[in-house]
PDB file of C-alpha atoms and ligand atoms in Angstrom:
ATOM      1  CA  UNK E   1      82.467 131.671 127.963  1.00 83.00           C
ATOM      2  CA  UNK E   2      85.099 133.904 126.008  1.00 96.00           C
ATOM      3  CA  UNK E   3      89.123 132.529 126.938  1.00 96.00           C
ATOM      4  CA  UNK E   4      90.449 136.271 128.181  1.00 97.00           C
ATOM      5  CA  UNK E   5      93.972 137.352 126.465  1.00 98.00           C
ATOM      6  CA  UNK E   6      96.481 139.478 127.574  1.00 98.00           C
ATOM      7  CA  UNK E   7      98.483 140.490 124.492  1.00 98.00           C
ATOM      8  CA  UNK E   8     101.721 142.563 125.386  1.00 98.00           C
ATOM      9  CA  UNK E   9     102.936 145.170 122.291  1.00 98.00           C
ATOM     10  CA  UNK E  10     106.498 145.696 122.473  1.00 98.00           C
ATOM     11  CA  UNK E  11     106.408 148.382 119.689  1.00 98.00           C
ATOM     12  CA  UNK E  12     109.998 149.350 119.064  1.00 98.00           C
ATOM     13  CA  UNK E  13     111.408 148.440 122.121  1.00 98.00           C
ATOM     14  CA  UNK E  14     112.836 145.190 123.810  1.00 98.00           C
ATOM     15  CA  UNK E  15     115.878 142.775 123.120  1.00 98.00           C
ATOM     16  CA  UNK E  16     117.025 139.032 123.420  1.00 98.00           C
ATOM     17  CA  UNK E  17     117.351 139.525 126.649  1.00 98.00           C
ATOM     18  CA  UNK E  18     114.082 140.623 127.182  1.00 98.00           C
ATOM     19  CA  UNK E  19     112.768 138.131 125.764  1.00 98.00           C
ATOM     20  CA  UNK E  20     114.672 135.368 127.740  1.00 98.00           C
ATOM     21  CA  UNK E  21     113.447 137.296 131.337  1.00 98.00           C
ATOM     22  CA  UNK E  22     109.835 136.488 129.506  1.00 98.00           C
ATOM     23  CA  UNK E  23     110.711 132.884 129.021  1.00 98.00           C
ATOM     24  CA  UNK E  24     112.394 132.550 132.746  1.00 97.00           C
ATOM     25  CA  UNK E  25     109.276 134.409 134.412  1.00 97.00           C
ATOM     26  CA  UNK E  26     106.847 133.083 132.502  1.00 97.00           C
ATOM     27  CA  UNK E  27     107.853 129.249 132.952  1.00 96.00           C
ATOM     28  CA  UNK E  28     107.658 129.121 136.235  1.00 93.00           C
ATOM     29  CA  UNK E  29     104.658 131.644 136.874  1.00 93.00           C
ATOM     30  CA  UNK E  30     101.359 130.506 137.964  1.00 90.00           C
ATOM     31  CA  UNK E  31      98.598 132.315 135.581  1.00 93.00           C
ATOM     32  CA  UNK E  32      95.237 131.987 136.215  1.00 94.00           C
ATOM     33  CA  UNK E  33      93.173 128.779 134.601  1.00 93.00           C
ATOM     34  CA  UNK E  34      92.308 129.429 130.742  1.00 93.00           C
ATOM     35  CA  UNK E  35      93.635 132.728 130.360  1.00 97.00           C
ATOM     36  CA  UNK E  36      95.471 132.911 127.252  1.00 98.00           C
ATOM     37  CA  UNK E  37      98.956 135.758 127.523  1.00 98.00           C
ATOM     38  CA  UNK E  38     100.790 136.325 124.014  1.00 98.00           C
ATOM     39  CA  UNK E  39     103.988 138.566 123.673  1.00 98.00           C
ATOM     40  CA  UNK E  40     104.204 141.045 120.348  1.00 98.00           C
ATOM     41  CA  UNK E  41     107.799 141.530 119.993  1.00 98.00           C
ATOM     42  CA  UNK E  42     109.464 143.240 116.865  1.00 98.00           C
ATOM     43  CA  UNK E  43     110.300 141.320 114.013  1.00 98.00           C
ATOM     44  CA  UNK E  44     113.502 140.058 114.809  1.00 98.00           C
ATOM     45  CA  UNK E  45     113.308 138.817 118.407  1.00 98.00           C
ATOM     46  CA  UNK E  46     110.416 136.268 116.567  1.00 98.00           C
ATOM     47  CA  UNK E  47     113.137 133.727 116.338  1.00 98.00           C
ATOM     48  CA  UNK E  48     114.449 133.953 119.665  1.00 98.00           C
ATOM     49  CA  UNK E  49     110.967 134.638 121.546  1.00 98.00           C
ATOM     50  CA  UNK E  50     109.714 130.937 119.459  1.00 98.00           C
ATOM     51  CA  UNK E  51     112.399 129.275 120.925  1.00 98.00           C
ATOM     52  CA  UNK E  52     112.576 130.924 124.601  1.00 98.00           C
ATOM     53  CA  UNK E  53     108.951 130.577 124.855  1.00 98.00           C
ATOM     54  CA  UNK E  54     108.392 127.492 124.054  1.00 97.00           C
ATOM     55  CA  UNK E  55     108.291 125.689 127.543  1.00 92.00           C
ATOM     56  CA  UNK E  56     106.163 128.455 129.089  1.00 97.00           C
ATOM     57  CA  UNK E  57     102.028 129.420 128.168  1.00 97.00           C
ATOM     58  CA  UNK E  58     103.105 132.478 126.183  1.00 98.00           C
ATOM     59  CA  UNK E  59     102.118 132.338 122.697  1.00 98.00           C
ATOM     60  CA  UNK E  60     103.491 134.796 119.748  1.00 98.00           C
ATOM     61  CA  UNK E  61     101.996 137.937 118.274  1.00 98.00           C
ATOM     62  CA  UNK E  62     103.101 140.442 115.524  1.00 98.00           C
ATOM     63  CA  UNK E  63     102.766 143.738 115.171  1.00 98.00           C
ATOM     64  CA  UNK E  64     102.382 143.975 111.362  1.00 98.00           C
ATOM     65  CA  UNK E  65     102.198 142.401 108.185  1.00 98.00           C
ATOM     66  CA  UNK E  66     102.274 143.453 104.518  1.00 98.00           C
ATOM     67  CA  UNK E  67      98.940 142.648 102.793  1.00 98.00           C
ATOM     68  CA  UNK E  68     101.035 140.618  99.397  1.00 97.00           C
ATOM     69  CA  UNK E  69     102.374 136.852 100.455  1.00 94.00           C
ATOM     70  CA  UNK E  70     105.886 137.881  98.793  1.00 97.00           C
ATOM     71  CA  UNK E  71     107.293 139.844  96.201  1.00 97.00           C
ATOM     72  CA  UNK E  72     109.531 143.338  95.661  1.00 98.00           C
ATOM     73  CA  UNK E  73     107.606 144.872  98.777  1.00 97.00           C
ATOM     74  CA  UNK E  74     111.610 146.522 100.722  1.00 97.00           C
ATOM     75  CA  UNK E  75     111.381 146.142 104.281  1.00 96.00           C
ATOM     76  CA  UNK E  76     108.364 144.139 104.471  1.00 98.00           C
ATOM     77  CA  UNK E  77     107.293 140.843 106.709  1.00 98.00           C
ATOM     78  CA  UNK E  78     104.649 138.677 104.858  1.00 98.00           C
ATOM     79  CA  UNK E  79     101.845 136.971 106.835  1.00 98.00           C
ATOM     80  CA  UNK E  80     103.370 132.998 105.927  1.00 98.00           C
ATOM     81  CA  UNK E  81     106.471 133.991 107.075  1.00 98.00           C
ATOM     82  CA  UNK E  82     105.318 134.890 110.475  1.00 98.00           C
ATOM     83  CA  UNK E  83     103.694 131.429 110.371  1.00 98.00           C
ATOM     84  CA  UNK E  84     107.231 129.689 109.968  1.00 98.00           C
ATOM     85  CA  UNK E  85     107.877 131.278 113.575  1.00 98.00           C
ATOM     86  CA  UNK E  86     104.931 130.041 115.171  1.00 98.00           C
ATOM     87  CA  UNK E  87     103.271 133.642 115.364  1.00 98.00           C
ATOM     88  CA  UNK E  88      99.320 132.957 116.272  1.00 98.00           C
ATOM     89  CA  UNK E  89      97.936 136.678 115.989  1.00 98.00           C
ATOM     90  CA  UNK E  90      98.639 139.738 114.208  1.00 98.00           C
ATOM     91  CA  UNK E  91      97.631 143.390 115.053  1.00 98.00           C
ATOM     92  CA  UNK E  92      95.995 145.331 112.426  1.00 98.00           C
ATOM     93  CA  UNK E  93      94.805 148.652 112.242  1.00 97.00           C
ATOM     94  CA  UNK E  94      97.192 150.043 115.586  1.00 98.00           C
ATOM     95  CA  UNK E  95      96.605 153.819 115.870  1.00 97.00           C
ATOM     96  CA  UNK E  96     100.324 154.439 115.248  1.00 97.00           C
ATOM     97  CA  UNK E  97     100.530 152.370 111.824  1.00 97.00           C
ATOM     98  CA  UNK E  98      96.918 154.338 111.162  1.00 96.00           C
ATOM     99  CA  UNK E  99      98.925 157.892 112.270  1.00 94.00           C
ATOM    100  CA  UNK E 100     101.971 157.653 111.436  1.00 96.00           C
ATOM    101  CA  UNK E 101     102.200 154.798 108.812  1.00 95.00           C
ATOM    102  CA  UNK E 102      99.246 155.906 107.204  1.00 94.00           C
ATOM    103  CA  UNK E 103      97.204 152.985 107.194  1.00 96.00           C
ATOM    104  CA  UNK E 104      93.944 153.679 106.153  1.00 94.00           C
ATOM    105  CA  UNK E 105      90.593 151.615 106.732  1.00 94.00           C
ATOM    106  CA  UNK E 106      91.289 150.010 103.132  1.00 95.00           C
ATOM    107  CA  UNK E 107      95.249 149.114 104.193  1.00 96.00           C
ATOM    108  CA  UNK E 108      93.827 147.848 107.583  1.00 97.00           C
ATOM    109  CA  UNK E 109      90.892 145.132 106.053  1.00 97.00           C
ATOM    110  CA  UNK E 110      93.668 143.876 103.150  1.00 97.00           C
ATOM    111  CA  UNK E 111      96.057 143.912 106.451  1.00 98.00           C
ATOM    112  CA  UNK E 112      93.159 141.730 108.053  1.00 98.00           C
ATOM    113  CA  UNK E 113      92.589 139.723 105.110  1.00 98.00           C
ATOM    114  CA  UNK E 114      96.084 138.676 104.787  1.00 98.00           C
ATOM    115  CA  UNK E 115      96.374 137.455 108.095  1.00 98.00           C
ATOM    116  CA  UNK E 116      93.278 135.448 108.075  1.00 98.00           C
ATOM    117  CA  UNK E 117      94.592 134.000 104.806  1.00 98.00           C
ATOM    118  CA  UNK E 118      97.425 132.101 106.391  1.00 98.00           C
ATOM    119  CA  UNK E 119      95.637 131.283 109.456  1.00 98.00           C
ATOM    120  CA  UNK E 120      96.547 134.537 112.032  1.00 98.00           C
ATOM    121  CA  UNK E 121      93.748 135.737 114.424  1.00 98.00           C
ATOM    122  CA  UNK E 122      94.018 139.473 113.236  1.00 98.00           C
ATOM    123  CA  UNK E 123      93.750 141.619 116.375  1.00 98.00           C
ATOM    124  CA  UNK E 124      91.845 144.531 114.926  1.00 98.00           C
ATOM    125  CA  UNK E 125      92.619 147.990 116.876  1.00 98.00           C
ATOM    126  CA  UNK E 126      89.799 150.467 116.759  1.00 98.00           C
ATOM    127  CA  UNK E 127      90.071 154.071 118.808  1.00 98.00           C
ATOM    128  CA  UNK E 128      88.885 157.538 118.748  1.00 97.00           C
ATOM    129  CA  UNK E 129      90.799 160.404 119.305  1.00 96.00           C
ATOM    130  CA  UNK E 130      90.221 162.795 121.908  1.00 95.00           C
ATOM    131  CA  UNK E 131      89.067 165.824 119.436  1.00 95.00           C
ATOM    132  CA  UNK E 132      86.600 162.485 118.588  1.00 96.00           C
ATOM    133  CA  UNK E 133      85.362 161.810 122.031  1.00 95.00           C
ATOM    134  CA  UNK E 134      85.099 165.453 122.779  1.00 94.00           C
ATOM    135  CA  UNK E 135      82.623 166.285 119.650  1.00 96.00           C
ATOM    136  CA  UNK E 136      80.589 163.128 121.248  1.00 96.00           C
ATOM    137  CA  UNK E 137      81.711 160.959 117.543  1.00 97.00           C
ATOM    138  CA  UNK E 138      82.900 157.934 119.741  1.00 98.00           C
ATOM    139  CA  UNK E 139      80.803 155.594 118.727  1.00 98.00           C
ATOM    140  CA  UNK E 140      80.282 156.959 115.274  1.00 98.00           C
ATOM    141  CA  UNK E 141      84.365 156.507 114.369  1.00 98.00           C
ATOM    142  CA  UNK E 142      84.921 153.296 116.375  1.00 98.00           C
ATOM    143  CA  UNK E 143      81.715 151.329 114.719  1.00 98.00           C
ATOM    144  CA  UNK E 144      82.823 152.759 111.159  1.00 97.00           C
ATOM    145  CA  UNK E 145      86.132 150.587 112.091  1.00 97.00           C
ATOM    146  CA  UNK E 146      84.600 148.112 113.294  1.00 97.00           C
ATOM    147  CA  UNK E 147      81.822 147.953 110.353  1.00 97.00           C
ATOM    148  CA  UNK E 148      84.830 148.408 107.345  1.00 95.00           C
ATOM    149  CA  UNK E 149      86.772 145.423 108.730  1.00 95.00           C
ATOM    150  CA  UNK E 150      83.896 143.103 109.736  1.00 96.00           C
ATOM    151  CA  UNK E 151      81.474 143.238 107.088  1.00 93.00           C
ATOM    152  CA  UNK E 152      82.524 142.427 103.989  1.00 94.00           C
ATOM    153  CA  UNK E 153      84.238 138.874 106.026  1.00 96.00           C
ATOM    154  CA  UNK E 154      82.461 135.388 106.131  1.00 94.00           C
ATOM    155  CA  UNK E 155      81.219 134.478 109.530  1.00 92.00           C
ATOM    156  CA  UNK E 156      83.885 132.085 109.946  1.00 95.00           C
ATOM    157  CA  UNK E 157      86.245 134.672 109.316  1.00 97.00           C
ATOM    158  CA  UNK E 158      84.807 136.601 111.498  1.00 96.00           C
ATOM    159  CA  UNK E 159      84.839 134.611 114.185  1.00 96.00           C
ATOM    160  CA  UNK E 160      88.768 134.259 114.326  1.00 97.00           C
ATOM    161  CA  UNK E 161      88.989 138.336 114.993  1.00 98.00           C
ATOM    162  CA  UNK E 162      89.439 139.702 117.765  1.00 98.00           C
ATOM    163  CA  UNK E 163      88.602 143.503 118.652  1.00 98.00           C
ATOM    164  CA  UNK E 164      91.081 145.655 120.355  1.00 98.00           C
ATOM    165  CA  UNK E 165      89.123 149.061 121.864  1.00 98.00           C
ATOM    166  CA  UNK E 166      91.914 151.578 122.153  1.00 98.00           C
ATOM    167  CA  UNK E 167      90.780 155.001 122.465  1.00 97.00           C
ATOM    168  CA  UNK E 168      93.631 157.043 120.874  1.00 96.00           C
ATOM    169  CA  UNK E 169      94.064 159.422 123.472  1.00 96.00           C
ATOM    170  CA  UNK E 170      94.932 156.603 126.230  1.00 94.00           C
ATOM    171  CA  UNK E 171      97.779 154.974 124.420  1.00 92.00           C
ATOM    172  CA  UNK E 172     100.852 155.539 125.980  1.00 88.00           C
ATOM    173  CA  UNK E 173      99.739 158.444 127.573  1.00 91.00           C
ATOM    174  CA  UNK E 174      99.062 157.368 131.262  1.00 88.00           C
ATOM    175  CA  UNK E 175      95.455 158.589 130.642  1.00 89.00           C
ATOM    176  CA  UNK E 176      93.356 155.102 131.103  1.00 89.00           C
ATOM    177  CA  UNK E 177      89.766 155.029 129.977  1.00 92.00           C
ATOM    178  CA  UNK E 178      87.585 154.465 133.311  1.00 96.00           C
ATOM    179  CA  UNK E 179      86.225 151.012 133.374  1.00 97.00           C
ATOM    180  CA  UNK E 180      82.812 152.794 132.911  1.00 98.00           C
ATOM    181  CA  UNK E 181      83.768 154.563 129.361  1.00 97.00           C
ATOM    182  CA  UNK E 182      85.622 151.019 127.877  1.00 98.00           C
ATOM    183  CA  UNK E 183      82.926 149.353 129.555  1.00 98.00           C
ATOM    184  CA  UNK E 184      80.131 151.714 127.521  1.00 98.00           C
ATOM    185  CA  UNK E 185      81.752 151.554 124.147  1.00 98.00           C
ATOM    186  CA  UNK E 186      82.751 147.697 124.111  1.00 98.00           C
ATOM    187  CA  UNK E 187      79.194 147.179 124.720  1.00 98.00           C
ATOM    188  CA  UNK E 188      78.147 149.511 121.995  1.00 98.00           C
ATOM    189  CA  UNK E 189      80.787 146.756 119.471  1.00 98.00           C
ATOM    190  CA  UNK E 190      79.184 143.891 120.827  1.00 98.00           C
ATOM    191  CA  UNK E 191      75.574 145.435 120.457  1.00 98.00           C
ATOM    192  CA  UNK E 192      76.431 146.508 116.739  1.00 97.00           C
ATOM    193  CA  UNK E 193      78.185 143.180 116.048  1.00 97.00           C
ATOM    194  CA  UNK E 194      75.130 140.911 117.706  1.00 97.00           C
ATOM    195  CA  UNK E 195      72.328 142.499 115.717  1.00 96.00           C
ATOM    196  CA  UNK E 196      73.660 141.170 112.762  1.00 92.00           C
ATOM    197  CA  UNK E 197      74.517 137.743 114.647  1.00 95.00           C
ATOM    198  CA  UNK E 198      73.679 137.530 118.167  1.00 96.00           C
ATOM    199  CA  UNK E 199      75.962 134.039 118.573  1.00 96.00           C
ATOM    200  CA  UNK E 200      79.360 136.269 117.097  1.00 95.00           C
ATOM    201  CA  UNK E 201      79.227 138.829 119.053  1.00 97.00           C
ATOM    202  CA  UNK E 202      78.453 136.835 121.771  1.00 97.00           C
ATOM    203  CA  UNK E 203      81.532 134.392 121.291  1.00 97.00           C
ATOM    204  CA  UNK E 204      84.054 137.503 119.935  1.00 97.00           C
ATOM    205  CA  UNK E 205      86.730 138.704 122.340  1.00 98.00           C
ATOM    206  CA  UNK E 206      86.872 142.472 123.068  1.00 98.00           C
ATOM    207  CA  UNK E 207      90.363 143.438 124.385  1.00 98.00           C
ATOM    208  CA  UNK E 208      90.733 147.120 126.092  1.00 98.00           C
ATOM    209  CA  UNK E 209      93.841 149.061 125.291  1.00 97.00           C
ATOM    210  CA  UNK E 210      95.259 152.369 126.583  1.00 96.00           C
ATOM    211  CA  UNK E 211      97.828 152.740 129.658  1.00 94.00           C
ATOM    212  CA  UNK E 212      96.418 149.739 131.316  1.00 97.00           C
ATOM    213  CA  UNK E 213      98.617 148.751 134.267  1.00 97.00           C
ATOM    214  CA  UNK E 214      98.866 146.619 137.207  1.00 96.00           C
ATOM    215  CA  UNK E 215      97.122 148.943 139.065  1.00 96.00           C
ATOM    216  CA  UNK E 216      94.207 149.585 137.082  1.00 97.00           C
ATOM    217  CA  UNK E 217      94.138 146.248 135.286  1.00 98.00           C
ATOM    218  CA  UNK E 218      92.102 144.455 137.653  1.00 97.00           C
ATOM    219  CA  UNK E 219      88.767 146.816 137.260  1.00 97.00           C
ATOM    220  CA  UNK E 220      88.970 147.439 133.726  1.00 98.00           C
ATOM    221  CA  UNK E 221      88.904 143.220 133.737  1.00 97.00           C
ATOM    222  CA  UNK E 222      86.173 142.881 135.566  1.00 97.00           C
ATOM    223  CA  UNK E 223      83.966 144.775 133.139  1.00 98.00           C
ATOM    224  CA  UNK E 224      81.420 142.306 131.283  1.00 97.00           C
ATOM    225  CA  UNK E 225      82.629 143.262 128.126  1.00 98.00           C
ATOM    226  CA  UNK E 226      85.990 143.558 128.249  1.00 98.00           C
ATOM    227  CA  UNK E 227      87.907 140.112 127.828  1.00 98.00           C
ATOM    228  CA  UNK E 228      91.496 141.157 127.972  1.00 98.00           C
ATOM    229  CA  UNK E 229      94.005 143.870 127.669  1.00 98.00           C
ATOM    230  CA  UNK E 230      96.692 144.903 124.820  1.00 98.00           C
ATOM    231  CA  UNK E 231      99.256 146.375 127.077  1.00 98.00           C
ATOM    232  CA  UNK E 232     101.992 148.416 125.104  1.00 98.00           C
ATOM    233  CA  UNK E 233     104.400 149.813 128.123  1.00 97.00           C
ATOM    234  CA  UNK E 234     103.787 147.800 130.928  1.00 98.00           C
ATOM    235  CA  UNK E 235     104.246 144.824 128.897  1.00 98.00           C
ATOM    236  CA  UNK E 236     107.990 145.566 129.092  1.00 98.00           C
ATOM    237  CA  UNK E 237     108.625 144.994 132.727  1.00 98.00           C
ATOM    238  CA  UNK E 238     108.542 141.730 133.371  1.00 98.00           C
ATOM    239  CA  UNK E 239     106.583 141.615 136.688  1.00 97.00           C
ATOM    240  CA  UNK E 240     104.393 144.426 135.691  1.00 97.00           C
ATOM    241  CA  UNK E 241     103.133 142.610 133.152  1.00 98.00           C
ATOM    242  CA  UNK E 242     102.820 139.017 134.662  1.00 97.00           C
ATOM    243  CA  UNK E 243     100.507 140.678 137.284  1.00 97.00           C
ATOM    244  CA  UNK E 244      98.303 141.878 134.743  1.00 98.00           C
ATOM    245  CA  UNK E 245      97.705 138.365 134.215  1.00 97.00           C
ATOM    246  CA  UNK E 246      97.221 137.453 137.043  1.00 95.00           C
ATOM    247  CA  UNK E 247      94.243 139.736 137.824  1.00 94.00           C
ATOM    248  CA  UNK E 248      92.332 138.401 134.836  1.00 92.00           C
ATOM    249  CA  UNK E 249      91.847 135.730 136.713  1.00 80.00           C
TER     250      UNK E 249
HETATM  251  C1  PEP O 301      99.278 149.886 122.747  1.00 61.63           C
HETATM  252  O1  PEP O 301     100.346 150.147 122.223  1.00 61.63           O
HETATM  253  O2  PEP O 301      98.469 149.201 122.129  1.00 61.63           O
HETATM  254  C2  PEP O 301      99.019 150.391 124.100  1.00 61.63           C
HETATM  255  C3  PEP O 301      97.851 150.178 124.625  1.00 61.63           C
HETATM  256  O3  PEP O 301     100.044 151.071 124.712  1.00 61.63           O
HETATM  257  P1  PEP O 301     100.057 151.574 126.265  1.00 61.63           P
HETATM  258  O4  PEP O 301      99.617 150.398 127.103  1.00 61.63           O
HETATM  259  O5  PEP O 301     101.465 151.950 126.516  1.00 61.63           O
HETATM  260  O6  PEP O 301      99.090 152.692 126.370  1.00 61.63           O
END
């Protein structure tokens, strides 16, 4: 039985106070048993979110690392010092570092590496794009992601990932997947992943990304593959959010 986990991606956006309506809302709300809800604020709301959180569920996220532990690297947040603020997982491989950051297969697995080096669950993004989906390369450019990051790890290793499905073209867009497409290609990540170990894939969490919302939230949920959402913008309203939750229930 996989724990399902709602991870909430503030990108750019949020503030202290923010992050003290989480900690009010969240402390007294009643989430369903075992499901697992962690916030992904920026940087420097870490300290503030460790503390705020710390008498509800929510657990920490963040939404980047630098592959090197320390050194002359301007502007960047190393995977131990996320650690110090009780951060549990770390996204790798977003589409918007891959786009606009240009992170690169290579960039995401050291990303991955890094993480899993100091103890993070790396939460591995994987998408197409729509000119992808539309010349029927789905599968082809999501498994390549899937296959760069998870190959060359140890089975333990592996087993501390977890797989974020976010087609490109649903991010942020209002454009949600049906539960029928997620559904189709998070099968096709746990079929690749379980005929090299059956046991893995079976145990792996699959997350679905992509304008998911508390209206839509509740059928993309009940898909048998799909173990939890990474919510970008309606992880910033409070209640939004908190019944997303709720229907994973
Ligand atoms: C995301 O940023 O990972 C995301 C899924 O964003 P949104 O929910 O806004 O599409």
């Amino acid at each position: 039985m996989r724990t399902p986990l709602l991870a909430g991606n503030w990108k750019m956006n949020g503030s202290v106070e923010l992050v003290e309506a989480f900690g009010r809302a969240f402390a007294e709300a009643k989430l369903p048993e075992g499901v697992e809800v962690a916030i992904f604020p920026p940087f420097p709301y870490l300290d503030a979110a460790q503390r705020t959180f710390a008498d509800t569920p929510l657990q920490l996220g963040a939404q980047s690392l630098n592959p090197q532990q320390s050194g002359a690297h301007t502007g960047e947040v190393s995977g131990s010092m996320l650690c110090e603020f009780g951060v549990r997982y770390a996204l790798v491989g977003h589409s918007e570092r891959r786009q606009l950051y240009r992170e690169g297969d290579e960039a995401v697995f050291d990303r991955l590496l890094a993480a899993l080096s100091v103890g993070l669950s790396p939460v591995l993004c994987v998408g197409e794009s729509l000119e992808e989906r539309d010349a029927g390369r789905t599968m082809e450019v999501v498994l390549r992601q899937v296959s760069v990051a998870m190959s060359r790890l140890e089975p333990a290793q592996r087993a501390r990932v977890v797989i974020a499905y976010e087609p490109v073209w649903a991010i942020g867009t209002g454009r949600t997947a049906t539960p029928a497409q997620a559904q189709e290609v998070m099968a096709g990540i746990r079929d690749y992943l379980a005929s090299d170990n059956p046991e893995l894939a079976e145990g792996l969490r699959l997350l679905y990304g992509g304008s998911m919302n508390a209206g839509n939230a509740g059928e993309l949920l009940a898909q048998p593959d799909i173990d939890g959402g990474l919510v970008g913008g309606a992880s910033l309203k409070v209640d939004d959010f908190l019944a997303i939750c709720q229907s994973a229930g």
